[in-house]
Amino acid sequence: MSQTTQTISRESLDVLDQLMKPEVQQSLTVLVDNLPKLAEMVTLLTKTYDLVQNVATDRVLIDDLKGGMEEFVKPIQEKVKSVAATAIEASDRAQAETATIGLFGLLKMLKDPQVQKMFRFAQAFLEVSAERQQNQRQS
């Protein structure tokens, strides 16, 4: 016999030896019993793979998604930049100001519409926070 034939014969015997083991036979029985489910799963995975491949290679869809995300993110990004610039400028002004704010200065500030808006926000925030804590305790 040639070496190739001997190698194939040895591999065939190894496969047969493996198939004779009870745990392998039991595993094969389970596989055969579940073939319909496995076929259904493979079909579903194949369809999912095909869909993902189509979506991943569809330049028009990718460009549309990118454009949609940019339209969504751009206003938020601009708002964040504006708030950051305002905070930096306010910080600079506060550090440059050395005058003490007294009682009458505070009373005058209370009439400022922006201060009133800030206090209404703080009050609403605290109310919502308290309501959520109370709901968590009840759950």
mmCIF file of N, CA and C in Angstrom:
data_model
loop_
_atom_site.group_PDB
_atom_site.id
_atom_site.type_symbol
_atom_site.label_atom_id
_atom_site.label_comp_id
_atom_site.label_asym_id
_atom_site.label_seq_id
_atom_site.Cartn_x
_atom_site.Cartn_y
_atom_site.Cartn_z
ATOM 1 N N MET A 1 0.827 -1.177 0.000
ATOM 2 C CA MET A 1 0.000 0.000 0.000
ATOM 3 C C MET A 1 0.872 1.241 0.000
ATOM 4 N N SER A 2 0.381 2.256 -0.659
ATOM 5 C CA SER A 2 1.134 3.510 -0.671
ATOM 6 C C SER A 2 0.908 4.247 0.645
ATOM 7 N N GLN A 3 1.745 5.246 0.879
ATOM 8 C CA GLN A 3 1.662 6.012 2.126
ATOM 9 C C GLN A 3 0.349 6.786 2.194
ATOM 10 N N THR A 4 -0.122 7.306 1.085
ATOM 11 C CA THR A 4 -1.371 8.070 1.055
ATOM 12 C C THR A 4 -2.539 7.175 1.436
ATOM 13 N N THR A 5 -2.564 5.956 0.886
ATOM 14 C CA THR A 5 -3.632 5.007 1.191
ATOM 15 C C THR A 5 -3.591 4.635 2.666
ATOM 16 N N GLN A 6 -2.407 4.450 3.217
ATOM 17 C CA GLN A 6 -2.284 4.106 4.639
ATOM 18 C C GLN A 6 -2.783 5.255 5.518
ATOM 19 N N THR A 7 -2.461 6.496 5.122
ATOM 20 C CA THR A 7 -2.893 7.654 5.900
ATOM 21 C C THR A 7 -4.409 7.757 5.886
ATOM 22 N N ILE A 8 -5.026 7.569 4.721
ATOM 23 C CA ILE A 8 -6.484 7.625 4.605
ATOM 24 C C ILE A 8 -7.110 6.505 5.425
ATOM 25 N N SER A 9 -6.559 5.298 5.371
ATOM 26 C CA SER A 9 -7.082 4.169 6.137
ATOM 27 C C SER A 9 -6.997 4.447 7.630
ATOM 28 N N ARG A 10 -5.877 4.998 8.076
ATOM 29 C CA ARG A 10 -5.690 5.314 9.488
ATOM 30 C C ARG A 10 -6.704 6.383 9.925
ATOM 31 N N GLU A 11 -6.910 7.401 9.075
ATOM 32 C CA GLU A 11 -7.879 8.448 9.403
ATOM 33 C C GLU A 11 -9.294 7.882 9.454
ATOM 34 N N SER A 12 -9.616 6.959 8.542
ATOM 35 C CA SER A 12 -10.932 6.328 8.539
ATOM 36 C C SER A 12 -11.136 5.533 9.818
ATOM 37 N N LEU A 13 -10.112 4.814 10.254
ATOM 38 C CA LEU A 13 -10.204 4.046 11.498
ATOM 39 C C LEU A 13 -10.362 4.981 12.694
ATOM 40 N N ASP A 14 -9.648 6.111 12.682
ATOM 41 C CA ASP A 14 -9.786 7.074 13.770
ATOM 42 C C ASP A 14 -11.218 7.606 13.841
ATOM 43 N N VAL A 15 -11.818 7.889 12.677
ATOM 44 C CA VAL A 15 -13.200 8.379 12.628
ATOM 45 C C VAL A 15 -14.140 7.292 13.131
ATOM 46 N N LEU A 16 -13.929 6.066 12.702
ATOM 47 C CA LEU A 16 -14.781 4.960 13.160
ATOM 48 C C LEU A 16 -14.640 4.747 14.659
ATOM 49 N N ASP A 17 -13.417 4.832 15.170
ATOM 50 C CA ASP A 17 -13.210 4.705 16.618
ATOM 51 C C ASP A 17 -13.980 5.793 17.363
ATOM 52 N N GLN A 18 -13.939 6.997 16.837
ATOM 53 C CA GLN A 18 -14.664 8.103 17.468
ATOM 54 C C GLN A 18 -16.178 7.847 17.428
ATOM 55 N N LEU A 19 -16.668 7.364 16.309
ATOM 56 C CA LEU A 19 -18.101 7.108 16.170
ATOM 57 C C LEU A 19 -18.593 5.989 17.083
ATOM 58 N N MET A 20 -17.710 5.101 17.504
ATOM 59 C CA MET A 20 -18.090 3.986 18.371
ATOM 60 C C MET A 20 -18.248 4.419 19.833
ATOM 61 N N LYS A 21 -17.742 5.589 20.185
ATOM 62 C CA LYS A 21 -17.852 6.044 21.577
ATOM 63 C C LYS A 21 -19.310 6.399 21.881
ATOM 64 N N PRO A 22 -19.805 5.962 23.057
ATOM 65 C CA PRO A 22 -21.214 6.216 23.410
ATOM 66 C C PRO A 22 -21.559 7.706 23.462
ATOM 67 N N GLU A 23 -20.638 8.540 23.983
ATOM 68 C CA GLU A 23 -20.950 9.969 24.075
ATOM 69 C C GLU A 23 -21.060 10.616 22.697
ATOM 70 N N VAL A 24 -20.270 10.111 21.738
ATOM 71 C CA VAL A 24 -20.348 10.634 20.373
ATOM 72 C C VAL A 24 -21.666 10.194 19.734
ATOM 73 N N GLN A 25 -22.059 8.956 19.958
ATOM 74 C CA GLN A 25 -23.324 8.462 19.416
ATOM 75 C C GLN A 25 -24.504 9.234 20.010
ATOM 76 N N GLN A 26 -24.429 9.516 21.299
ATOM 77 C CA GLN A 26 -25.495 10.275 21.948
ATOM 78 C C GLN A 26 -25.556 11.697 21.371
ATOM 79 N N SER A 27 -24.414 12.317 21.158
ATOM 80 C CA SER A 27 -24.365 13.662 20.580
ATOM 81 C C SER A 27 -24.940 13.666 19.169
ATOM 82 N N LEU A 28 -24.604 12.643 18.391
ATOM 83 C CA LEU A 28 -25.133 12.550 17.032
ATOM 84 C C LEU A 28 -26.656 12.390 17.046
ATOM 85 N N THR A 29 -27.167 11.627 17.991
ATOM 86 C CA THR A 29 -28.614 11.441 18.110
ATOM 87 C C THR A 29 -29.293 12.773 18.411
ATOM 88 N N VAL A 30 -28.700 13.539 19.317
ATOM 89 C CA VAL A 30 -29.255 14.847 19.650
ATOM 90 C C VAL A 30 -29.226 15.759 18.425
ATOM 91 N N LEU A 31 -28.117 15.737 17.693
ATOM 92 C CA LEU A 31 -28.014 16.558 16.482
ATOM 93 C C LEU A 31 -29.073 16.176 15.450
ATOM 94 N N VAL A 32 -29.243 14.880 15.220
ATOM 95 C CA VAL A 32 -30.227 14.423 14.241
ATOM 96 C C VAL A 32 -31.630 14.818 14.685
ATOM 97 N N ASP A 33 -31.924 14.690 15.977
ATOM 98 C CA ASP A 33 -33.245 15.062 16.482
ATOM 99 C C ASP A 33 -33.520 16.553 16.300
ATOM 100 N N ASN A 34 -32.476 17.359 16.360
ATOM 101 C CA ASN A 34 -32.639 18.812 16.288
ATOM 102 C C ASN A 34 -32.340 19.400 14.912
ATOM 103 N N LEU A 35 -32.157 18.565 13.905
ATOM 104 C CA LEU A 35 -31.844 19.058 12.565
ATOM 105 C C LEU A 35 -32.879 20.055 12.035
ATOM 106 N N PRO A 36 -34.185 19.833 12.210
ATOM 107 C CA PRO A 36 -35.145 20.833 11.709
ATOM 108 C C PRO A 36 -34.928 22.219 12.349
ATOM 109 N N LYS A 37 -34.683 22.230 13.659
ATOM 110 C CA LYS A 37 -34.437 23.507 14.338
ATOM 111 C C LYS A 37 -33.130 24.127 13.860
ATOM 112 N N LEU A 38 -32.106 23.300 13.714
ATOM 113 C CA LEU A 38 -30.818 23.807 13.248
ATOM 114 C C LEU A 38 -30.925 24.380 11.838
ATOM 115 N N ALA A 39 -31.686 23.707 10.990
ATOM 116 C CA ALA A 39 -31.869 24.193 9.619
ATOM 117 C C ALA A 39 -32.597 25.537 9.640
ATOM 118 N N GLU A 40 -33.603 25.659 10.488
ATOM 119 C CA GLU A 40 -34.340 26.921 10.617
ATOM 120 C C GLU A 40 -33.417 28.042 11.115
ATOM 121 N N MET A 41 -32.572 27.733 12.100
ATOM 122 C CA MET A 41 -31.643 28.723 12.630
ATOM 123 C C MET A 41 -30.625 29.145 11.577
ATOM 124 N N VAL A 42 -30.113 28.188 10.823
ATOM 125 C CA VAL A 42 -29.137 28.504 9.778
ATOM 126 C C VAL A 42 -29.784 29.373 8.705
ATOM 127 N N THR A 43 -31.032 29.079 8.353
ATOM 128 C CA THR A 43 -31.749 29.890 7.371
ATOM 129 C C THR A 43 -31.902 31.322 7.875
ATOM 130 N N LEU A 44 -32.300 31.465 9.127
ATOM 131 C CA LEU A 44 -32.462 32.796 9.718
ATOM 132 C C LEU A 44 -31.130 33.536 9.768
ATOM 133 N N LEU A 45 -30.076 32.856 10.178
ATOM 134 C CA LEU A 45 -28.750 33.483 10.219
ATOM 135 C C LEU A 45 -28.279 33.890 8.825
ATOM 136 N N THR A 46 -28.576 33.063 7.839
ATOM 137 C CA THR A 46 -28.190 33.382 6.462
ATOM 138 C C THR A 46 -28.932 34.620 5.974
ATOM 139 N N LYS A 47 -30.227 34.696 6.262
ATOM 140 C CA LYS A 47 -31.008 35.880 5.862
ATOM 141 C C LYS A 47 -30.493 37.124 6.577
ATOM 142 N N THR A 48 -30.176 36.991 7.857
ATOM 143 C CA THR A 48 -29.641 38.120 8.614
ATOM 144 C C THR A 48 -28.302 38.555 8.045
ATOM 145 N N TYR A 49 -27.451 37.610 7.736
ATOM 146 C CA TYR A 49 -26.145 37.913 7.152
ATOM 147 C C TYR A 49 -26.310 38.646 5.822
ATOM 148 N N ASP A 50 -27.220 38.152 4.988
ATOM 149 C CA ASP A 50 -27.459 38.795 3.690
ATOM 150 C C ASP A 50 -27.953 40.225 3.871
ATOM 151 N N LEU A 51 -28.861 40.438 4.819
ATOM 152 C CA LEU A 51 -29.382 41.778 5.090
ATOM 153 C C LEU A 51 -28.266 42.702 5.551
ATOM 154 N N VAL A 52 -27.452 42.230 6.485
ATOM 155 C CA VAL A 52 -26.343 43.047 6.991
ATOM 156 C C VAL A 52 -25.364 43.361 5.867
ATOM 157 N N GLN A 53 -25.074 42.399 5.022
ATOM 158 C CA GLN A 53 -24.175 42.629 3.886
ATOM 159 C C GLN A 53 -24.741 43.695 2.953
ATOM 160 N N ASN A 54 -26.046 43.601 2.675
ATOM 161 C CA ASN A 54 -26.677 44.586 1.787
ATOM 162 C C ASN A 54 -26.651 45.983 2.395
ATOM 163 N N VAL A 55 -26.955 46.072 3.685
ATOM 164 C CA VAL A 55 -26.952 47.369 4.364
ATOM 165 C C VAL A 55 -25.536 47.926 4.429
ATOM 166 N N ALA A 56 -24.576 47.077 4.750
ATOM 167 C CA ALA A 56 -23.191 47.536 4.909
ATOM 168 C C ALA A 56 -22.578 48.001 3.594
ATOM 169 N N THR A 57 -23.080 47.510 2.486
ATOM 170 C CA THR A 57 -22.495 47.886 1.196
ATOM 171 C C THR A 57 -23.353 48.886 0.431
ATOM 172 N N ASP A 58 -24.483 49.298 0.990
ATOM 173 C CA ASP A 58 -25.377 50.251 0.323
ATOM 174 C C ASP A 58 -24.920 51.676 0.635
ATOM 175 N N ARG A 59 -24.188 52.276 -0.288
ATOM 176 C CA ARG A 59 -23.610 53.618 -0.070
ATOM 177 C C ARG A 59 -24.695 54.671 0.125
ATOM 178 N N VAL A 60 -25.810 54.546 -0.606
ATOM 179 C CA VAL A 60 -26.888 55.532 -0.484
ATOM 180 C C VAL A 60 -27.462 55.497 0.930
ATOM 181 N N LEU A 61 -27.721 54.310 1.441
ATOM 182 C CA LEU A 61 -28.255 54.178 2.787
ATOM 183 C C LEU A 61 -27.266 54.702 3.825
ATOM 184 N N ILE A 62 -26.000 54.368 3.656
ATOM 185 C CA ILE A 62 -24.972 54.827 4.593
ATOM 186 C C ILE A 62 -24.887 56.353 4.570
ATOM 187 N N ASP A 63 -24.915 56.939 3.381
ATOM 188 C CA ASP A 63 -24.863 58.404 3.271
ATOM 189 C C ASP A 63 -26.101 59.044 3.891
ATOM 190 N N ASP A 64 -27.283 58.424 3.687
ATOM 191 C CA ASP A 64 -28.514 58.950 4.294
ATOM 192 C C ASP A 64 -28.449 58.890 5.814
ATOM 193 N N LEU A 65 -27.970 57.768 6.344
ATOM 194 C CA LEU A 65 -27.839 57.638 7.801
ATOM 195 C C LEU A 65 -26.852 58.655 8.354
ATOM 196 N N LYS A 66 -25.742 58.821 7.643
ATOM 197 C CA LYS A 66 -24.733 59.785 8.071
ATOM 198 C C LYS A 66 -25.317 61.197 8.078
ATOM 199 N N GLY A 67 -26.029 61.554 7.000
ATOM 200 C CA GLY A 67 -26.657 62.872 6.916
ATOM 201 C C GLY A 67 -27.681 63.082 8.018
ATOM 202 N N GLY A 68 -28.469 62.059 8.291
ATOM 203 C CA GLY A 68 -29.472 62.148 9.359
ATOM 204 C C GLY A 68 -28.828 62.350 10.724
ATOM 205 N N MET A 69 -27.757 61.630 10.965
ATOM 206 C CA MET A 69 -27.059 61.774 12.246
ATOM 207 C C MET A 69 -26.447 63.166 12.376
ATOM 208 N N GLU A 70 -25.888 63.677 11.282
ATOM 209 C CA GLU A 70 -25.294 65.011 11.319
ATOM 210 C C GLU A 70 -26.358 66.066 11.599
ATOM 211 N N GLU A 71 -27.539 65.918 10.982
ATOM 212 C CA GLU A 71 -28.630 66.859 11.239
ATOM 213 C C GLU A 71 -29.085 66.806 12.691
ATOM 214 N N PHE A 72 -29.045 65.630 13.279
ATOM 215 C CA PHE A 72 -29.451 65.464 14.673
ATOM 216 C C PHE A 72 -28.391 66.010 15.628
ATOM 217 N N VAL A 73 -27.121 65.752 15.337
ATOM 218 C CA VAL A 73 -26.029 66.099 16.248
ATOM 219 C C VAL A 73 -25.628 67.566 16.144
ATOM 220 N N LYS A 74 -25.732 68.149 14.959
ATOM 221 C CA LYS A 74 -25.239 69.512 14.747
ATOM 222 C C LYS A 74 -25.884 70.531 15.692
ATOM 223 N N PRO A 75 -27.222 70.576 15.855
ATOM 224 C CA PRO A 75 -27.801 71.547 16.784
ATOM 225 C C PRO A 75 -27.345 71.315 18.231
ATOM 226 N N ILE A 76 -27.209 70.064 18.619
ATOM 227 C CA ILE A 76 -26.745 69.752 19.969
ATOM 228 C C ILE A 76 -25.314 70.222 20.148
ATOM 229 N N GLN A 77 -24.496 69.961 19.151
ATOM 230 C CA GLN A 77 -23.096 70.364 19.197
ATOM 231 C C GLN A 77 -22.985 71.884 19.297
ATOM 232 N N GLU A 78 -23.785 72.602 18.522
ATOM 233 C CA GLU A 78 -23.761 74.060 18.569
ATOM 234 C C GLU A 78 -24.214 74.571 19.936
ATOM 235 N N LYS A 79 -25.233 73.957 20.503
ATOM 236 C CA LYS A 79 -25.734 74.367 21.821
ATOM 237 C C LYS A 79 -24.664 74.136 22.883
ATOM 238 N N VAL A 80 -23.994 72.998 22.830
ATOM 239 C CA VAL A 80 -22.935 72.690 23.797
ATOM 240 C C VAL A 80 -21.793 73.687 23.673
ATOM 241 N N LYS A 81 -21.424 74.013 22.448
ATOM 242 C CA LYS A 81 -20.361 75.002 22.244
ATOM 243 C C LYS A 81 -20.769 76.355 22.808
ATOM 244 N N SER A 82 -22.025 76.732 22.594
ATOM 245 C CA SER A 82 -22.520 78.019 23.102
ATOM 246 C C SER A 82 -22.509 78.042 24.625
ATOM 247 N N VAL A 83 -22.979 76.974 25.252
ATOM 248 C CA VAL A 83 -22.991 76.899 26.719
ATOM 249 C C VAL A 83 -21.569 76.920 27.260
ATOM 250 N N ALA A 84 -20.664 76.210 26.613
ATOM 251 C CA ALA A 84 -19.265 76.188 27.056
ATOM 252 C C ALA A 84 -18.643 77.577 26.937
ATOM 253 N N ALA A 85 -18.899 78.270 25.830
ATOM 254 C CA ALA A 85 -18.354 79.623 25.651
ATOM 255 C C ALA A 85 -18.923 80.568 26.693
ATOM 256 N N THR A 86 -20.206 80.449 26.982
ATOM 257 C CA THR A 86 -20.842 81.291 27.999
ATOM 258 C C THR A 86 -20.231 81.018 29.369
ATOM 259 N N ALA A 87 -20.022 79.747 29.694
ATOM 260 C CA ALA A 87 -19.434 79.388 30.985
ATOM 261 C C ALA A 87 -18.012 79.928 31.111
ATOM 262 N N ILE A 88 -17.238 79.849 30.046
ATOM 263 C CA ILE A 88 -15.853 80.359 30.088
ATOM 264 C C ILE A 88 -15.850 81.875 30.283
ATOM 265 N N GLU A 89 -16.718 82.558 29.522
ATOM 266 C CA GLU A 89 -16.774 84.017 29.655
ATOM 267 C C GLU A 89 -17.253 84.420 31.049
ATOM 268 N N ALA A 90 -18.255 83.729 31.580
ATOM 269 C CA ALA A 90 -18.750 84.041 32.920
ATOM 270 C C ALA A 90 -17.673 83.790 33.966
ATOM 271 N N SER A 91 -16.919 82.713 33.801
ATOM 272 C CA SER A 91 -15.835 82.417 34.734
ATOM 273 C C SER A 91 -14.782 83.519 34.708
ATOM 274 N N ASP A 92 -14.431 83.969 33.511
ATOM 275 C CA ASP A 92 -13.450 85.051 33.379
ATOM 276 C C ASP A 92 -13.950 86.324 34.054
ATOM 277 N N ARG A 93 -15.221 86.678 33.824
ATOM 278 C CA ARG A 93 -15.789 87.883 34.439
ATOM 279 C C ARG A 93 -15.823 87.754 35.963
ATOM 280 N N ALA A 94 -16.212 86.589 36.453
ATOM 281 C CA ALA A 94 -16.308 86.397 37.906
ATOM 282 C C ALA A 94 -14.934 86.509 38.561
ATOM 283 N N GLN A 95 -13.911 86.007 37.891
ATOM 284 C CA GLN A 95 -12.560 86.102 38.451
ATOM 285 C C GLN A 95 -12.033 87.536 38.410
ATOM 286 N N ALA A 96 -12.448 88.305 37.401
ATOM 287 C CA ALA A 96 -11.975 89.684 37.276
ATOM 288 C C ALA A 96 -12.691 90.612 38.258
ATOM 289 N N GLU A 97 -13.912 90.248 38.640
ATOM 290 C CA GLU A 97 -14.701 91.090 39.547
ATOM 291 C C GLU A 97 -14.246 90.862 40.985
ATOM 292 N N THR A 98 -13.960 91.935 41.678
ATOM 293 C CA THR A 98 -13.480 91.819 43.059
ATOM 294 C C THR A 98 -14.470 92.393 44.060
ATOM 295 N N ALA A 99 -15.536 93.057 43.592
ATOM 296 C CA ALA A 99 -16.494 93.683 44.498
ATOM 297 C C ALA A 99 -17.284 92.621 45.257
ATOM 298 N N THR A 100 -17.599 92.931 46.500
ATOM 299 C CA THR A 100 -18.388 92.042 47.342
ATOM 300 C C THR A 100 -19.867 92.267 47.041
ATOM 301 N N ILE A 101 -20.607 91.187 46.934
ATOM 302 C CA ILE A 101 -22.046 91.293 46.709
ATOM 303 C C ILE A 101 -22.710 91.260 48.075
ATOM 304 N N GLY A 102 -23.361 92.338 48.423
ATOM 305 C CA GLY A 102 -24.018 92.448 49.720
ATOM 306 C C GLY A 102 -25.477 92.086 49.642
ATOM 307 N N LEU A 103 -26.186 92.316 50.725
ATOM 308 C CA LEU A 103 -27.607 91.984 50.844
ATOM 309 C C LEU A 103 -28.426 92.724 49.791
ATOM 310 N N PHE A 104 -28.184 94.023 49.633
ATOM 311 C CA PHE A 104 -28.947 94.787 48.652
ATOM 312 C C PHE A 104 -28.602 94.351 47.222
ATOM 313 N N GLY A 105 -27.363 93.952 46.999
ATOM 314 C CA GLY A 105 -26.970 93.427 45.691
ATOM 315 C C GLY A 105 -27.708 92.136 45.373
ATOM 316 N N LEU A 106 -27.866 91.280 46.394
ATOM 317 C CA LEU A 106 -28.625 90.035 46.213
ATOM 318 C C LEU A 106 -30.090 90.326 45.928
ATOM 319 N N LEU A 107 -30.662 91.292 46.657
ATOM 320 C CA LEU A 107 -32.067 91.635 46.439
ATOM 321 C C LEU A 107 -32.275 92.173 45.030
ATOM 322 N N LYS A 108 -31.343 92.974 44.560
ATOM 323 C CA LYS A 108 -31.418 93.507 43.208
ATOM 324 C C LYS A 108 -31.306 92.365 42.189
ATOM 325 N N MET A 109 -30.408 91.424 42.461
ATOM 326 C CA MET A 109 -30.234 90.282 41.554
ATOM 327 C C MET A 109 -31.487 89.426 41.478
ATOM 328 N N LEU A 110 -32.237 89.322 42.577
ATOM 329 C CA LEU A 110 -33.448 88.497 42.596
ATOM 330 C C LEU A 110 -34.485 88.986 41.588
ATOM 331 N N LYS A 111 -34.438 90.263 41.217
ATOM 332 C CA LYS A 111 -35.388 90.808 40.245
ATOM 333 C C LYS A 111 -34.979 90.496 38.807
ATOM 334 N N ASP A 112 -33.753 90.070 38.603
ATOM 335 C CA ASP A 112 -33.251 89.773 37.262
ATOM 336 C C ASP A 112 -33.998 88.567 36.681
ATOM 337 N N PRO A 113 -34.532 88.690 35.454
ATOM 338 C CA PRO A 113 -35.286 87.571 34.842
ATOM 339 C C PRO A 113 -34.465 86.286 34.710
ATOM 340 N N GLN A 114 -33.171 86.402 34.426
ATOM 341 C CA GLN A 114 -32.338 85.203 34.296
ATOM 342 C C GLN A 114 -32.180 84.503 35.643
ATOM 343 N N VAL A 115 -32.054 85.278 36.710
ATOM 344 C CA VAL A 115 -31.941 84.694 38.049
ATOM 345 C C VAL A 115 -33.249 83.996 38.410
ATOM 346 N N GLN A 116 -34.370 84.637 38.088
ATOM 347 C CA GLN A 116 -35.673 84.016 38.352
ATOM 348 C C GLN A 116 -35.821 82.704 37.575
ATOM 349 N N LYS A 117 -35.383 82.745 36.325
ATOM 350 C CA LYS A 117 -35.433 81.532 35.500
ATOM 351 C C LYS A 117 -34.584 80.430 36.118
ATOM 352 N N MET A 118 -33.401 80.774 36.616
ATOM 353 C CA MET A 118 -32.514 79.792 37.238
ATOM 354 C C MET A 118 -33.154 79.207 38.502
ATOM 355 N N PHE A 119 -33.777 80.085 39.328
ATOM 356 C CA PHE A 119 -34.414 79.591 40.551
ATOM 357 C C PHE A 119 -35.616 78.695 40.239
ATOM 358 N N ARG A 120 -36.404 79.047 39.208
ATOM 359 C CA ARG A 120 -37.535 78.190 38.825
ATOM 360 C C ARG A 120 -37.035 76.830 38.356
ATOM 361 N N PHE A 121 -35.954 76.827 37.589
ATOM 362 C CA PHE A 121 -35.365 75.564 37.141
ATOM 363 C C PHE A 121 -34.888 74.744 38.336
ATOM 364 N N ALA A 122 -34.167 75.395 39.255
ATOM 365 C CA ALA A 122 -33.642 74.688 40.432
ATOM 366 C C ALA A 122 -34.795 74.100 41.251
ATOM 367 N N GLN A 123 -35.862 74.876 41.416
ATOM 368 C CA GLN A 123 -37.018 74.405 42.179
ATOM 369 C C GLN A 123 -37.669 73.207 41.483
ATOM 370 N N ALA A 124 -37.874 73.296 40.177
ATOM 371 C CA ALA A 124 -38.486 72.193 39.430
ATOM 372 C C ALA A 124 -37.591 70.956 39.460
ATOM 373 N N PHE A 125 -36.293 71.158 39.339
ATOM 374 C CA PHE A 125 -35.342 70.040 39.383
ATOM 375 C C PHE A 125 -35.424 69.323 40.725
ATOM 376 N N LEU A 126 -35.446 70.087 41.806
ATOM 377 C CA LEU A 126 -35.523 69.486 43.141
ATOM 378 C C LEU A 126 -36.841 68.757 43.351
ATOM 379 N N GLU A 127 -37.949 69.310 42.824
ATOM 380 C CA GLU A 127 -39.247 68.642 42.945
ATOM 381 C C GLU A 127 -39.254 67.310 42.193
ATOM 382 N N VAL A 128 -38.746 67.322 40.971
ATOM 383 C CA VAL A 128 -38.696 66.083 40.174
ATOM 384 C C VAL A 128 -37.802 65.062 40.861
ATOM 385 N N SER A 129 -36.673 65.508 41.378
ATOM 386 C CA SER A 129 -35.747 64.613 42.065
ATOM 387 C C SER A 129 -36.417 63.977 43.280
ATOM 388 N N ALA A 130 -37.130 64.778 44.048
ATOM 389 C CA ALA A 130 -37.831 64.256 45.233
ATOM 390 C C ALA A 130 -38.909 63.258 44.834
ATOM 391 N N GLU A 131 -39.663 63.556 43.765
ATOM 392 C CA GLU A 131 -40.713 62.640 43.291
ATOM 393 C C GLU A 131 -40.119 61.301 42.867
ATOM 394 N N ARG A 132 -39.001 61.346 42.165
ATOM 395 C CA ARG A 132 -38.375 60.098 41.712
ATOM 396 C C ARG A 132 -37.845 59.277 42.880
ATOM 397 N N GLN A 133 -37.282 59.950 43.871
ATOM 398 C CA GLN A 133 -36.806 59.227 45.052
ATOM 399 C C GLN A 133 -37.973 58.590 45.786
ATOM 400 N N GLN A 134 -39.098 59.305 45.862
ATOM 401 C CA GLN A 134 -40.266 58.763 46.540
ATOM 402 C C GLN A 134 -40.827 57.565 45.759
ATOM 403 N N ASN A 135 -40.841 57.647 44.440
ATOM 404 C CA ASN A 135 -41.317 56.529 43.613
ATOM 405 C C ASN A 135 -40.404 55.319 43.741
ATOM 406 N N GLN A 136 -39.102 55.539 43.868
ATOM 407 C CA GLN A 136 -38.164 54.422 44.023
ATOM 408 C C GLN A 136 -38.372 53.732 45.356
ATOM 409 N N ARG A 137 -38.664 54.505 46.379
ATOM 410 C CA ARG A 137 -38.908 53.897 47.707
ATOM 411 C C ARG A 137 -40.169 53.067 47.708
ATOM 412 N N GLN A 138 -41.184 53.518 46.938
ATOM 413 C CA GLN A 138 -42.444 52.809 46.899
ATOM 414 C C GLN A 138 -42.344 51.525 46.066
ATOM 415 N N SER A 139 -41.403 51.480 45.148
ATOM 416 C CA SER A 139 -41.252 50.304 44.266
ATOM 417 C C SER A 139 -40.620 49.157 44.972
#
